[in-house]
């Protein structure tokens, strides 16, 4: 069952531009996480935001969470070619499992 | 990928065969997970284990089996009953605190082709 849905499905930008990806979900959550996946590789955890938090930063990453709208956004500032990857949001309903969305494919052109 | 290894990286299965995918972690995590990823899609949970000698079915457990005899190891067997096994398989581990799941750490994956 997929709870998170990312938008857009694909995004192509120039190096140096900002990239914004959105995630919507359906049920109440304990926390929401963002992961990156380079082609043919495993996922790498980027950032976790808890249900009582509204915004979180990590380096060039900024994540917001709006529990009233059941949505989150991931902003990557000053993008680099190395940021080219698929990005997934994963929600944690009140339980022990992550529920992943289908992902956003980001391509950063140099 | 640090701390979690999966083998083999590529696996080819003939129809009617069972195959076993290995997953080992040295992160001392109690919980381990198996996911399946199909092209252009997100991850779907196959099985998970929160403690040694215990595991639960995920969303798509049919045609798969697991064991958790050691904390470090969580092998996945793809049986001949799984009719469409071609996919990318990812193993993960993580800490759990009561009912909360925090960060999961993923292995590099095994690509299975039939």
mmCIF file with all atom_site columns, C-alpha atoms in Angstrom:
data_model
loop_
_atom_site.group_PDB
_atom_site.id
_atom_site.type_symbol
_atom_site.label_atom_id
_atom_site.label_alt_id
_atom_site.label_comp_id
_atom_site.label_asym_id
_atom_site.label_entity_id
_atom_site.label_seq_id
_atom_site.pdbx_PDB_ins_code
_atom_site.Cartn_x
_atom_site.Cartn_y
_atom_site.Cartn_z
_atom_site.occupancy
_atom_site.B_iso_or_equiv
_atom_site.pdbx_formal_charge
_atom_site.auth_seq_id
_atom_site.auth_comp_id
_atom_site.auth_asym_id
_atom_site.auth_atom_id
_atom_site.pdbx_PDB_model_num
ATOM 1   C CA . UNK A 1 1   ? 0.000  0.000   0.000   1.00 0.00 ? 1   UNK A CA 1
ATOM 2   C CA . UNK A 1 2   ? 1.475  3.345   -1.001  1.00 0.00 ? 2   UNK A CA 1
ATOM 3   C CA . UNK A 1 3   ? 0.603  6.194   1.302   1.00 0.00 ? 3   UNK A CA 1
ATOM 4   C CA . UNK A 1 4   ? 2.969  8.862   0.006   1.00 0.00 ? 4   UNK A CA 1
ATOM 5   C CA . UNK A 1 5   ? 2.670  10.343  -3.438  1.00 0.00 ? 5   UNK A CA 1
ATOM 6   C CA . UNK A 1 6   ? 5.474  12.513  -4.765  1.00 0.00 ? 6   UNK A CA 1
ATOM 7   C CA . UNK A 1 7   ? 5.025  15.370  -7.147  1.00 0.00 ? 7   UNK A CA 1
ATOM 8   C CA . UNK A 1 8   ? 6.372  15.930  -9.735  1.00 0.00 ? 8   UNK A CA 1
ATOM 9   C CA . UNK A 1 9   ? 7.220  12.464  -11.049 1.00 0.00 ? 9   UNK A CA 1
ATOM 10  C CA . UNK A 1 10  ? 10.256 13.907  -12.810 1.00 0.00 ? 10  UNK A CA 1
ATOM 11  C CA . UNK A 1 11  ? 12.135 17.196  -12.581 1.00 0.00 ? 11  UNK A CA 1
ATOM 12  C CA . UNK A 1 12  ? 14.946 18.528  -14.754 1.00 0.00 ? 12  UNK A CA 1
ATOM 13  C CA . UNK A 1 13  ? 16.868 21.649  -13.726 1.00 0.00 ? 13  UNK A CA 1
ATOM 14  C CA . UNK A 1 14  ? 20.148 23.415  -14.359 1.00 0.00 ? 14  UNK A CA 1
ATOM 15  C CA . UNK A 1 15  ? 23.017 23.201  -11.930 1.00 0.00 ? 15  UNK A CA 1
ATOM 16  C CA . UNK A 1 16  ? 22.763 25.964  -9.341  1.00 0.00 ? 16  UNK A CA 1
ATOM 17  C CA . UNK A 1 17  ? 18.966 26.120  -9.407  1.00 0.00 ? 17  UNK A CA 1
ATOM 18  C CA . UNK A 1 18  ? 16.760 25.029  -6.538  1.00 0.00 ? 18  UNK A CA 1
ATOM 19  C CA . UNK A 1 19  ? 14.732 21.819  -6.716  1.00 0.00 ? 19  UNK A CA 1
ATOM 20  C CA . UNK A 1 20  ? 11.458 21.363  -4.882  1.00 0.00 ? 20  UNK A CA 1
ATOM 21  C CA . UNK A 1 21  ? 9.675  18.038  -4.488  1.00 0.00 ? 21  UNK A CA 1
ATOM 22  C CA . UNK A 1 22  ? 6.360  17.501  -2.761  1.00 0.00 ? 22  UNK A CA 1
ATOM 23  C CA . UNK A 1 23  ? 4.858  14.551  -0.952  1.00 0.00 ? 23  UNK A CA 1
ATOM 24  C CA . UNK A 1 24  ? 1.257  14.007  0.067   1.00 0.00 ? 24  UNK A CA 1
ATOM 25  C CA . UNK A 1 25  ? -0.001 11.262  2.335   1.00 0.00 ? 25  UNK A CA 1
ATOM 26  C CA . UNK A 1 26  ? -3.294 9.945   3.586   1.00 0.00 ? 26  UNK A CA 1
ATOM 27  C CA . UNK A 1 27  ? -3.228 8.959   7.259   1.00 0.00 ? 27  UNK A CA 1
ATOM 28  C CA . UNK A 1 28  ? -1.844 10.411  10.481  1.00 0.00 ? 28  UNK A CA 1
ATOM 29  C CA . UNK A 1 29  ? 1.855  9.850   10.906  1.00 0.00 ? 29  UNK A CA 1
ATOM 30  C CA . UNK A 1 30  ? 4.512  9.607   13.568  1.00 0.00 ? 30  UNK A CA 1
ATOM 31  C CA . UNK A 1 31  ? 7.221  10.953  11.284  1.00 0.00 ? 31  UNK A CA 1
ATOM 32  C CA . UNK A 1 32  ? 8.076  11.459  7.623   1.00 0.00 ? 32  UNK A CA 1
ATOM 33  C CA . UNK A 1 33  ? 11.431 10.703  6.045   1.00 0.00 ? 33  UNK A CA 1
ATOM 34  C CA . UNK A 1 34  ? 13.126 11.543  2.769   1.00 0.00 ? 34  UNK A CA 1
ATOM 35  C CA . UNK A 1 35  ? 15.533 9.164   1.036   1.00 0.00 ? 35  UNK A CA 1
ATOM 36  C CA . UNK A 1 36  ? 17.715 9.421   -2.059  1.00 0.00 ? 36  UNK A CA 1
ATOM 37  C CA . UNK A 1 37  ? 18.466 6.585   -4.466  1.00 0.00 ? 37  UNK A CA 1
ATOM 38  C CA . UNK A 1 38  ? 21.146 6.742   -7.093  1.00 0.00 ? 38  UNK A CA 1
ATOM 39  C CA . UNK A 1 39  ? 20.508 4.563   -10.111 1.00 0.00 ? 39  UNK A CA 1
ATOM 40  C CA . UNK A 1 40  ? 20.785 0.863   -9.287  1.00 0.00 ? 40  UNK A CA 1
ATOM 41  C CA . UNK A 1 41  ? 21.813 1.479   -5.696  1.00 0.00 ? 41  UNK A CA 1
ATOM 42  C CA . UNK A 1 42  ? 20.305 1.250   -2.246  1.00 0.00 ? 42  UNK A CA 1
ATOM 43  C CA . UNK A 1 43  ? 18.501 4.121   -0.556  1.00 0.00 ? 43  UNK A CA 1
ATOM 44  C CA . UNK A 1 44  ? 20.264 6.690   1.574   1.00 0.00 ? 44  UNK A CA 1
ATOM 45  C CA . UNK A 1 45  ? 18.462 8.454   4.405   1.00 0.00 ? 45  UNK A CA 1
ATOM 46  C CA . UNK A 1 46  ? 18.449 12.246  4.028   1.00 0.00 ? 46  UNK A CA 1
ATOM 47  C CA . UNK A 1 47  ? 16.290 13.695  6.751   1.00 0.00 ? 47  UNK A CA 1
ATOM 48  C CA . UNK A 1 48  ? 13.526 12.831  9.224   1.00 0.00 ? 48  UNK A CA 1
ATOM 49  C CA . UNK A 1 49  ? 10.860 15.231  10.398  1.00 0.00 ? 49  UNK A CA 1
ATOM 50  C CA . UNK A 1 50  ? 8.531  14.357  13.262  1.00 0.00 ? 50  UNK A CA 1
ATOM 51  C CA . UNK A 1 51  ? 4.834  15.091  13.308  1.00 0.00 ? 51  UNK A CA 1
ATOM 52  C CA . UNK A 1 52  ? 5.277  17.893  15.850  1.00 0.00 ? 52  UNK A CA 1
ATOM 53  C CA . UNK A 1 53  ? 7.916  19.670  13.735  1.00 0.00 ? 53  UNK A CA 1
ATOM 54  C CA . UNK A 1 54  ? 7.160  22.084  10.903  1.00 0.00 ? 54  UNK A CA 1
ATOM 55  C CA . UNK A 1 55  ? 10.550 22.635  9.298   1.00 0.00 ? 55  UNK A CA 1
ATOM 56  C CA . UNK A 1 56  ? 13.973 21.065  9.383   1.00 0.00 ? 56  UNK A CA 1
ATOM 57  C CA . UNK A 1 57  ? 17.289 21.852  7.715   1.00 0.00 ? 57  UNK A CA 1
ATOM 58  C CA . UNK A 1 58  ? 20.308 19.734  6.875   1.00 0.00 ? 58  UNK A CA 1
ATOM 59  C CA . UNK A 1 59  ? 23.009 21.358  4.765   1.00 0.00 ? 59  UNK A CA 1
ATOM 60  C CA . UNK A 1 60  ? 21.404 22.304  1.443   1.00 0.00 ? 60  UNK A CA 1
ATOM 61  C CA . UNK A 1 61  ? 18.217 20.433  2.309   1.00 0.00 ? 61  UNK A CA 1
ATOM 62  C CA . UNK A 1 62  ? 15.116 22.004  3.762   1.00 0.00 ? 62  UNK A CA 1
ATOM 63  C CA . UNK A 1 63  ? 12.064 19.931  4.641   1.00 0.00 ? 63  UNK A CA 1
ATOM 64  C CA . UNK A 1 64  ? 8.685  21.247  5.663   1.00 0.00 ? 64  UNK A CA 1
ATOM 65  C CA . UNK A 1 65  ? 5.730  19.342  7.054   1.00 0.00 ? 65  UNK A CA 1
ATOM 66  C CA . UNK A 1 66  ? 2.105  20.469  7.132   1.00 0.00 ? 66  UNK A CA 1
ATOM 67  C CA . UNK A 1 67  ? 0.107  17.869  9.024   1.00 0.00 ? 67  UNK A CA 1
ATOM 68  C CA . UNK A 1 68  ? -3.165 19.733  8.455   1.00 0.00 ? 68  UNK A CA 1
ATOM 69  C CA . UNK A 1 69  ? -2.714 19.329  4.696   1.00 0.00 ? 69  UNK A CA 1
ATOM 70  C CA . UNK A 1 70  ? -0.948 15.965  5.039   1.00 0.00 ? 70  UNK A CA 1
ATOM 71  C CA . UNK A 1 71  ? 1.911  17.159  2.883   1.00 0.00 ? 71  UNK A CA 1
ATOM 72  C CA . UNK A 1 72  ? 5.655  17.679  2.975   1.00 0.00 ? 72  UNK A CA 1
ATOM 73  C CA . UNK A 1 73  ? 8.166  19.335  0.689   1.00 0.00 ? 73  UNK A CA 1
ATOM 74  C CA . UNK A 1 74  ? 11.872 18.793  0.132   1.00 0.00 ? 74  UNK A CA 1
ATOM 75  C CA . UNK A 1 75  ? 13.898 21.738  -1.145  1.00 0.00 ? 75  UNK A CA 1
ATOM 76  C CA . UNK A 1 76  ? 17.434 21.228  -2.431  1.00 0.00 ? 76  UNK A CA 1
ATOM 77  C CA . UNK A 1 77  ? 19.188 24.559  -2.819  1.00 0.00 ? 77  UNK A CA 1
ATOM 78  C CA . UNK A 1 78  ? 22.013 25.322  -5.242  1.00 0.00 ? 78  UNK A CA 1
ATOM 79  C CA . UNK A 1 79  ? 21.688 21.929  -6.900  1.00 0.00 ? 79  UNK A CA 1
ATOM 80  C CA . UNK A 1 80  ? 24.690 20.049  -8.232  1.00 0.00 ? 80  UNK A CA 1
ATOM 81  C CA . UNK A 1 81  ? 25.040 17.366  -10.891 1.00 0.00 ? 81  UNK A CA 1
ATOM 82  C CA . UNK A 1 82  ? 25.713 14.893  -8.078  1.00 0.00 ? 82  UNK A CA 1
ATOM 83  C CA . UNK A 1 83  ? 22.182 15.509  -6.766  1.00 0.00 ? 83  UNK A CA 1
ATOM 84  C CA . UNK A 1 84  ? 20.830 13.638  -9.797  1.00 0.00 ? 84  UNK A CA 1
ATOM 85  C CA . UNK A 1 85  ? 18.889 10.734  -8.275  1.00 0.00 ? 85  UNK A CA 1
ATOM 86  C CA . UNK A 1 86  ? 15.429 9.525   -7.317  1.00 0.00 ? 86  UNK A CA 1
ATOM 87  C CA . UNK A 1 87  ? 13.979 10.981  -4.149  1.00 0.00 ? 87  UNK A CA 1
ATOM 88  C CA . UNK A 1 88  ? 11.410 9.164   -2.051  1.00 0.00 ? 88  UNK A CA 1
ATOM 89  C CA . UNK A 1 89  ? 9.285  10.264  0.843   1.00 0.00 ? 89  UNK A CA 1
ATOM 90  C CA . UNK A 1 90  ? 8.415  7.599   3.382   1.00 0.00 ? 90  UNK A CA 1
ATOM 91  C CA . UNK A 1 91  ? 5.818  8.007   6.036   1.00 0.00 ? 91  UNK A CA 1
ATOM 92  C CA . UNK A 1 92  ? 5.603  6.232   9.337   1.00 0.00 ? 92  UNK A CA 1
ATOM 93  C CA . UNK A 1 93  ? 2.025  5.731   10.377  1.00 0.00 ? 93  UNK A CA 1
ATOM 94  C CA . UNK A 1 94  ? 1.767  4.865   14.054  1.00 0.00 ? 94  UNK A CA 1
ATOM 95  C CA . UNK A 1 95  ? 3.542  1.507   13.702  1.00 0.00 ? 95  UNK A CA 1
ATOM 96  C CA . UNK A 1 96  ? 6.864  0.041   12.780  1.00 0.00 ? 96  UNK A CA 1
ATOM 97  C CA . UNK A 1 97  ? 6.807  0.206   9.024   1.00 0.00 ? 97  UNK A CA 1
ATOM 98  C CA . UNK A 1 98  ? 7.860  2.747   6.447   1.00 0.00 ? 98  UNK A CA 1
ATOM 99  C CA . UNK A 1 99  ? 5.431  3.344   3.593   1.00 0.00 ? 99  UNK A CA 1
ATOM 100 C CA . UNK A 1 100 ? 7.128  4.683   0.472   1.00 0.00 ? 100 UNK A CA 1
ATOM 101 C CA . UNK A 1 101 ? 5.839  6.818   -2.355  1.00 0.00 ? 101 UNK A CA 1
ATOM 102 C CA . UNK A 1 102 ? 6.735  6.224   -6.001  1.00 0.00 ? 102 UNK A CA 1
ATOM 103 C CA . UNK A 1 103 ? 9.466  8.853   -5.990  1.00 0.00 ? 103 UNK A CA 1
ATOM 104 C CA . UNK A 1 104 ? 10.572 11.915  -7.931  1.00 0.00 ? 104 UNK A CA 1
ATOM 105 C CA . UNK A 1 105 ? 13.335 11.538  -10.499 1.00 0.00 ? 105 UNK A CA 1
ATOM 106 C CA . UNK A 1 106 ? 15.600 14.587  -10.351 1.00 0.00 ? 106 UNK A CA 1
ATOM 107 C CA . UNK A 1 107 ? 18.042 15.371  -13.132 1.00 0.00 ? 107 UNK A CA 1
ATOM 108 C CA . UNK A 1 108 ? 20.500 18.213  -12.642 1.00 0.00 ? 108 UNK A CA 1
ATOM 109 C CA . UNK A 1 109 ? 22.140 19.326  -15.849 1.00 0.00 ? 109 UNK A CA 1
ATOM 110 C CA . UNK A 1 110 ? 25.632 20.794  -15.770 1.00 0.00 ? 110 UNK A CA 1
ATOM 111 C CA . UNK B 2 1   ? 25.201 1.497   2.146   1.00 0.00 ? 1   UNK B CA 1
ATOM 112 C CA . UNK B 2 2   ? 27.490 1.246   5.178   1.00 0.00 ? 2   UNK B CA 1
ATOM 113 C CA . UNK B 2 3   ? 26.958 -1.588  7.615   1.00 0.00 ? 3   UNK B CA 1
ATOM 114 C CA . UNK B 2 4   ? 24.596 -3.686  5.484   1.00 0.00 ? 4   UNK B CA 1
ATOM 115 C CA . UNK B 2 5   ? 25.721 -6.103  2.832   1.00 0.00 ? 5   UNK B CA 1
ATOM 116 C CA . UNK B 2 6   ? 23.629 -7.976  0.311   1.00 0.00 ? 6   UNK B CA 1
ATOM 117 C CA . UNK B 2 7   ? 24.707 -10.791 -1.928  1.00 0.00 ? 7   UNK B CA 1
ATOM 118 C CA . UNK B 2 8   ? 24.746 -11.572 -4.696  1.00 0.00 ? 8   UNK B CA 1
ATOM 119 C CA . UNK B 2 9   ? 24.513 -8.275  -6.584  1.00 0.00 ? 9   UNK B CA 1
ATOM 120 C CA . UNK B 2 10  ? 22.966 -9.994  -9.596  1.00 0.00 ? 10  UNK B CA 1
ATOM 121 C CA . UNK B 2 11  ? 21.072 -13.268 -9.626  1.00 0.00 ? 11  UNK B CA 1
ATOM 122 C CA . UNK B 2 12  ? 19.478 -15.214 -12.413 1.00 0.00 ? 12  UNK B CA 1
ATOM 123 C CA . UNK B 2 13  ? 16.810 -17.758 -11.592 1.00 0.00 ? 13  UNK B CA 1
ATOM 124 C CA . UNK B 2 14  ? 15.382 -20.473 -13.743 1.00 0.00 ? 14  UNK B CA 1
ATOM 125 C CA . UNK B 2 15  ? 11.674 -21.064 -13.537 1.00 0.00 ? 15  UNK B CA 1
ATOM 126 C CA . UNK B 2 16  ? 10.767 -23.528 -10.805 1.00 0.00 ? 16  UNK B CA 1
ATOM 127 C CA . UNK B 2 17  ? 13.846 -22.764 -8.714  1.00 0.00 ? 17  UNK B CA 1
ATOM 128 C CA . UNK B 2 18  ? 13.982 -21.344 -5.229  1.00 0.00 ? 18  UNK B CA 1
ATOM 129 C CA . UNK B 2 19  ? 16.728 -18.792 -4.665  1.00 0.00 ? 19  UNK B CA 1
ATOM 130 C CA . UNK B 2 20  ? 17.973 -17.196 -1.468  1.00 0.00 ? 20  UNK B CA 1
ATOM 131 C CA . UNK B 2 21  ? 19.150 -13.609 -1.154  1.00 0.00 ? 21  UNK B CA 1
ATOM 132 C CA . UNK B 2 22  ? 21.551 -12.828 1.648   1.00 0.00 ? 22  UNK B CA 1
ATOM 133 C CA . UNK B 2 23  ? 21.403 -9.787  3.950   1.00 0.00 ? 23  UNK B CA 1
ATOM 134 C CA . UNK B 2 24  ? 23.849 -9.159  6.792   1.00 0.00 ? 24  UNK B CA 1
ATOM 135 C CA . UNK B 2 25  ? 24.197 -6.118  9.062   1.00 0.00 ? 25  UNK B CA 1
ATOM 136 C CA . UNK B 2 26  ? 26.780 -5.143  11.651  1.00 0.00 ? 26  UNK B CA 1
ATOM 137 C CA . UNK B 2 27  ? 24.885 -2.147  13.000  1.00 0.00 ? 27  UNK B CA 1
ATOM 138 C CA . UNK B 2 28  ? 23.461 -4.045  15.975  1.00 0.00 ? 28  UNK B CA 1
ATOM 139 C CA . UNK B 2 29  ? 19.932 -3.187  14.840  1.00 0.00 ? 29  UNK B CA 1
ATOM 140 C CA . UNK B 2 30  ? 17.029 -5.218  16.121  1.00 0.00 ? 30  UNK B CA 1
ATOM 141 C CA . UNK B 2 31  ? 14.778 -4.633  13.109  1.00 0.00 ? 31  UNK B CA 1
ATOM 142 C CA . UNK B 2 32  ? 15.384 -5.803  9.565   1.00 0.00 ? 32  UNK B CA 1
ATOM 143 C CA . UNK B 2 33  ? 13.270 -5.433  6.438   1.00 0.00 ? 33  UNK B CA 1
ATOM 144 C CA . UNK B 2 34  ? 12.981 -6.762  2.890   1.00 0.00 ? 34  UNK B CA 1
ATOM 145 C CA . UNK B 2 35  ? 11.576 -4.587  0.113   1.00 0.00 ? 35  UNK B CA 1
ATOM 146 C CA . UNK B 2 36  ? 10.880 -5.149  -3.539  1.00 0.00 ? 36  UNK B CA 1
ATOM 147 C CA . UNK B 2 37  ? 11.294 -2.360  -6.094  1.00 0.00 ? 37  UNK B CA 1
ATOM 148 C CA . UNK B 2 38  ? 9.931  -2.559  -9.628  1.00 0.00 ? 38  UNK B CA 1
ATOM 149 C CA . UNK B 2 39  ? 11.065 -0.142  -12.361 1.00 0.00 ? 39  UNK B CA 1
ATOM 150 C CA . UNK B 2 40  ? 9.864  3.400   -11.807 1.00 0.00 ? 40  UNK B CA 1
ATOM 151 C CA . UNK B 2 41  ? 8.109  2.520   -8.597  1.00 0.00 ? 41  UNK B CA 1
ATOM 152 C CA . UNK B 2 42  ? 8.593  2.903   -4.899  1.00 0.00 ? 42  UNK B CA 1
ATOM 153 C CA . UNK B 2 43  ? 9.444  0.173   -2.437  1.00 0.00 ? 43  UNK B CA 1
ATOM 154 C CA . UNK B 2 44  ? 6.963  -2.419  -1.273  1.00 0.00 ? 44  UNK B CA 1
ATOM 155 C CA . UNK B 2 45  ? 7.480  -4.299  1.985   1.00 0.00 ? 45  UNK B CA 1
ATOM 156 C CA . UNK B 2 46  ? 7.805  -8.075  1.722   1.00 0.00 ? 46  UNK B CA 1
ATOM 157 C CA . UNK B 2 47  ? 8.691  -9.167  5.260   1.00 0.00 ? 47  UNK B CA 1
ATOM 158 C CA . UNK B 2 48  ? 10.084 -7.569  8.377   1.00 0.00 ? 48  UNK B CA 1
ATOM 159 C CA . UNK B 2 49  ? 11.526 -8.739  11.660  1.00 0.00 ? 49  UNK B CA 1
ATOM 160 C CA . UNK B 2 50  ? 11.746 -6.764  14.870  1.00 0.00 ? 50  UNK B CA 1
ATOM 161 C CA . UNK B 2 51  ? 13.600 -9.354  16.888  1.00 0.00 ? 51  UNK B CA 1
ATOM 162 C CA . UNK B 2 52  ? 15.432 -12.627 16.461  1.00 0.00 ? 52  UNK B CA 1
ATOM 163 C CA . UNK B 2 53  ? 13.215 -15.650 15.786  1.00 0.00 ? 53  UNK B CA 1
ATOM 164 C CA . UNK B 2 54  ? 10.232 -13.457 14.939  1.00 0.00 ? 54  UNK B CA 1
ATOM 165 C CA . UNK B 2 55  ? 9.038  -11.948 11.669  1.00 0.00 ? 55  UNK B CA 1
ATOM 166 C CA . UNK B 2 56  ? 5.858  -10.587 10.103  1.00 0.00 ? 56  UNK B CA 1
ATOM 167 C CA . UNK B 2 57  ? 4.446  -10.464 6.613   1.00 0.00 ? 57  UNK B CA 1
ATOM 168 C CA . UNK B 2 58  ? 4.477  -7.178  4.806   1.00 0.00 ? 58  UNK B CA 1
ATOM 169 C CA . UNK B 2 59  ? 2.244  -6.093  1.960   1.00 0.00 ? 59  UNK B CA 1
ATOM 170 C CA . UNK B 2 60  ? 3.442  -8.592  -0.666  1.00 0.00 ? 60  UNK B CA 1
ATOM 171 C CA . UNK B 2 61  ? 4.662  -11.684 1.210   1.00 0.00 ? 61  UNK B CA 1
ATOM 172 C CA . UNK B 2 62  ? 3.130  -14.328 -1.088  1.00 0.00 ? 62  UNK B CA 1
ATOM 173 C CA . UNK B 2 63  ? 5.806  -16.429 -2.779  1.00 0.00 ? 63  UNK B CA 1
ATOM 174 C CA . UNK B 2 64  ? 8.536  -15.358 -0.360  1.00 0.00 ? 64  UNK B CA 1
ATOM 175 C CA . UNK B 2 65  ? 9.894  -16.756 2.912   1.00 0.00 ? 65  UNK B CA 1
ATOM 176 C CA . UNK B 2 66  ? 12.375 -15.490 5.500   1.00 0.00 ? 66  UNK B CA 1
ATOM 177 C CA . UNK B 2 67  ? 14.180 -16.589 8.645   1.00 0.00 ? 67  UNK B CA 1
ATOM 178 C CA . UNK B 2 68  ? 15.783 -14.639 11.483  1.00 0.00 ? 68  UNK B CA 1
ATOM 179 C CA . UNK B 2 69  ? 17.992 -17.042 13.400  1.00 0.00 ? 69  UNK B CA 1
ATOM 180 C CA . UNK B 2 70  ? 20.647 -14.438 14.138  1.00 0.00 ? 70  UNK B CA 1
ATOM 181 C CA . UNK B 2 71  ? 20.408 -10.725 14.832  1.00 0.00 ? 71  UNK B CA 1
ATOM 182 C CA . UNK B 2 72  ? 22.866 -9.973  12.035  1.00 0.00 ? 72  UNK B CA 1
ATOM 183 C CA . UNK B 2 73  ? 21.222 -11.996 9.282   1.00 0.00 ? 73  UNK B CA 1
ATOM 184 C CA . UNK B 2 74  ? 17.836 -11.913 7.522   1.00 0.00 ? 74  UNK B CA 1
ATOM 185 C CA . UNK B 2 75  ? 17.881 -14.066 4.363   1.00 0.00 ? 75  UNK B CA 1
ATOM 186 C CA . UNK B 2 76  ? 15.015 -13.929 1.870   1.00 0.00 ? 76  UNK B CA 1
ATOM 187 C CA . UNK B 2 77  ? 14.005 -16.941 -0.205  1.00 0.00 ? 77  UNK B CA 1
ATOM 188 C CA . UNK B 2 78  ? 12.142 -16.317 -3.428  1.00 0.00 ? 78  UNK B CA 1
ATOM 189 C CA . UNK B 2 79  ? 10.177 -19.491 -4.020  1.00 0.00 ? 79  UNK B CA 1
ATOM 190 C CA . UNK B 2 80  ? 8.844  -20.959 -7.240  1.00 0.00 ? 80  UNK B CA 1
ATOM 191 C CA . UNK B 2 81  ? 5.400  -19.816 -6.080  1.00 0.00 ? 81  UNK B CA 1
ATOM 192 C CA . UNK B 2 82  ? 6.383  -16.201 -6.795  1.00 0.00 ? 82  UNK B CA 1
ATOM 193 C CA . UNK B 2 83  ? 5.196  -15.852 -10.378 1.00 0.00 ? 83  UNK B CA 1
ATOM 194 C CA . UNK B 2 84  ? 6.789  -12.521 -11.205 1.00 0.00 ? 84  UNK B CA 1
ATOM 195 C CA . UNK B 2 85  ? 10.035 -12.386 -9.234  1.00 0.00 ? 85  UNK B CA 1
ATOM 196 C CA . UNK B 2 86  ? 12.078 -10.178 -11.570 1.00 0.00 ? 86  UNK B CA 1
ATOM 197 C CA . UNK B 2 87  ? 12.794 -7.052  -9.519  1.00 0.00 ? 87  UNK B CA 1
ATOM 198 C CA . UNK B 2 88  ? 15.344 -5.182  -7.440  1.00 0.00 ? 88  UNK B CA 1
ATOM 199 C CA . UNK B 2 89  ? 15.406 -6.420  -3.833  1.00 0.00 ? 89  UNK B CA 1
ATOM 200 C CA . UNK B 2 90  ? 16.518 -4.185  -1.012  1.00 0.00 ? 90  UNK B CA 1
ATOM 201 C CA . UNK B 2 91  ? 17.282 -5.126  2.570   1.00 0.00 ? 91  UNK B CA 1
ATOM 202 C CA . UNK B 2 92  ? 17.271 -2.577  5.366   1.00 0.00 ? 92  UNK B CA 1
ATOM 203 C CA . UNK B 2 93  ? 17.811 -2.445  9.084   1.00 0.00 ? 93  UNK B CA 1
ATOM 204 C CA . UNK B 2 94  ? 16.834 0.047   11.725  1.00 0.00 ? 94  UNK B CA 1
ATOM 205 C CA . UNK B 2 95  ? 16.262 0.755   15.355  1.00 0.00 ? 95  UNK B CA 1
ATOM 206 C CA . UNK B 2 96  ? 12.801 0.705   16.764  1.00 0.00 ? 96  UNK B CA 1
ATOM 207 C CA . UNK B 2 97  ? 11.678 2.309   19.952  1.00 0.00 ? 97  UNK B CA 1
ATOM 208 C CA . UNK B 2 98  ? 8.394  0.939   21.109  1.00 0.00 ? 98  UNK B CA 1
ATOM 209 C CA . UNK B 2 99  ? 5.975  1.655   18.310  1.00 0.00 ? 99  UNK B CA 1
ATOM 210 C CA . UNK B 2 100 ? 8.179  4.187   16.529  1.00 0.00 ? 100 UNK B CA 1
ATOM 211 C CA . UNK B 2 101 ? 10.290 3.574   13.458  1.00 0.00 ? 101 UNK B CA 1
ATOM 212 C CA . UNK B 2 102 ? 13.161 5.921   12.789  1.00 0.00 ? 102 UNK B CA 1
ATOM 213 C CA . UNK B 2 103 ? 15.856 5.870   10.137  1.00 0.00 ? 103 UNK B CA 1
ATOM 214 C CA . UNK B 2 104 ? 16.371 2.757   8.066   1.00 0.00 ? 104 UNK B CA 1
ATOM 215 C CA . UNK B 2 105 ? 19.730 1.864   6.569   1.00 0.00 ? 105 UNK B CA 1
ATOM 216 C CA . UNK B 2 106 ? 19.719 0.122   3.220   1.00 0.00 ? 106 UNK B CA 1
ATOM 217 C CA . UNK B 2 107 ? 21.968 -2.399  1.567   1.00 0.00 ? 107 UNK B CA 1
ATOM 218 C CA . UNK B 2 108 ? 23.121 -2.025  -2.062  1.00 0.00 ? 108 UNK B CA 1
ATOM 219 C CA . UNK B 2 109 ? 20.428 -4.355  -3.393  1.00 0.00 ? 109 UNK B CA 1
ATOM 220 C CA . UNK B 2 110 ? 20.194 -7.570  -5.390  1.00 0.00 ? 110 UNK B CA 1
ATOM 221 C CA . UNK B 2 111 ? 18.823 -7.550  -8.916  1.00 0.00 ? 111 UNK B CA 1
ATOM 222 C CA . UNK B 2 112 ? 16.975 -10.789 -9.603  1.00 0.00 ? 112 UNK B CA 1
ATOM 223 C CA . UNK B 2 113 ? 16.132 -11.791 -13.154 1.00 0.00 ? 113 UNK B CA 1
ATOM 224 C CA . UNK B 2 114 ? 14.100 -14.760 -14.268 1.00 0.00 ? 114 UNK B CA 1
#
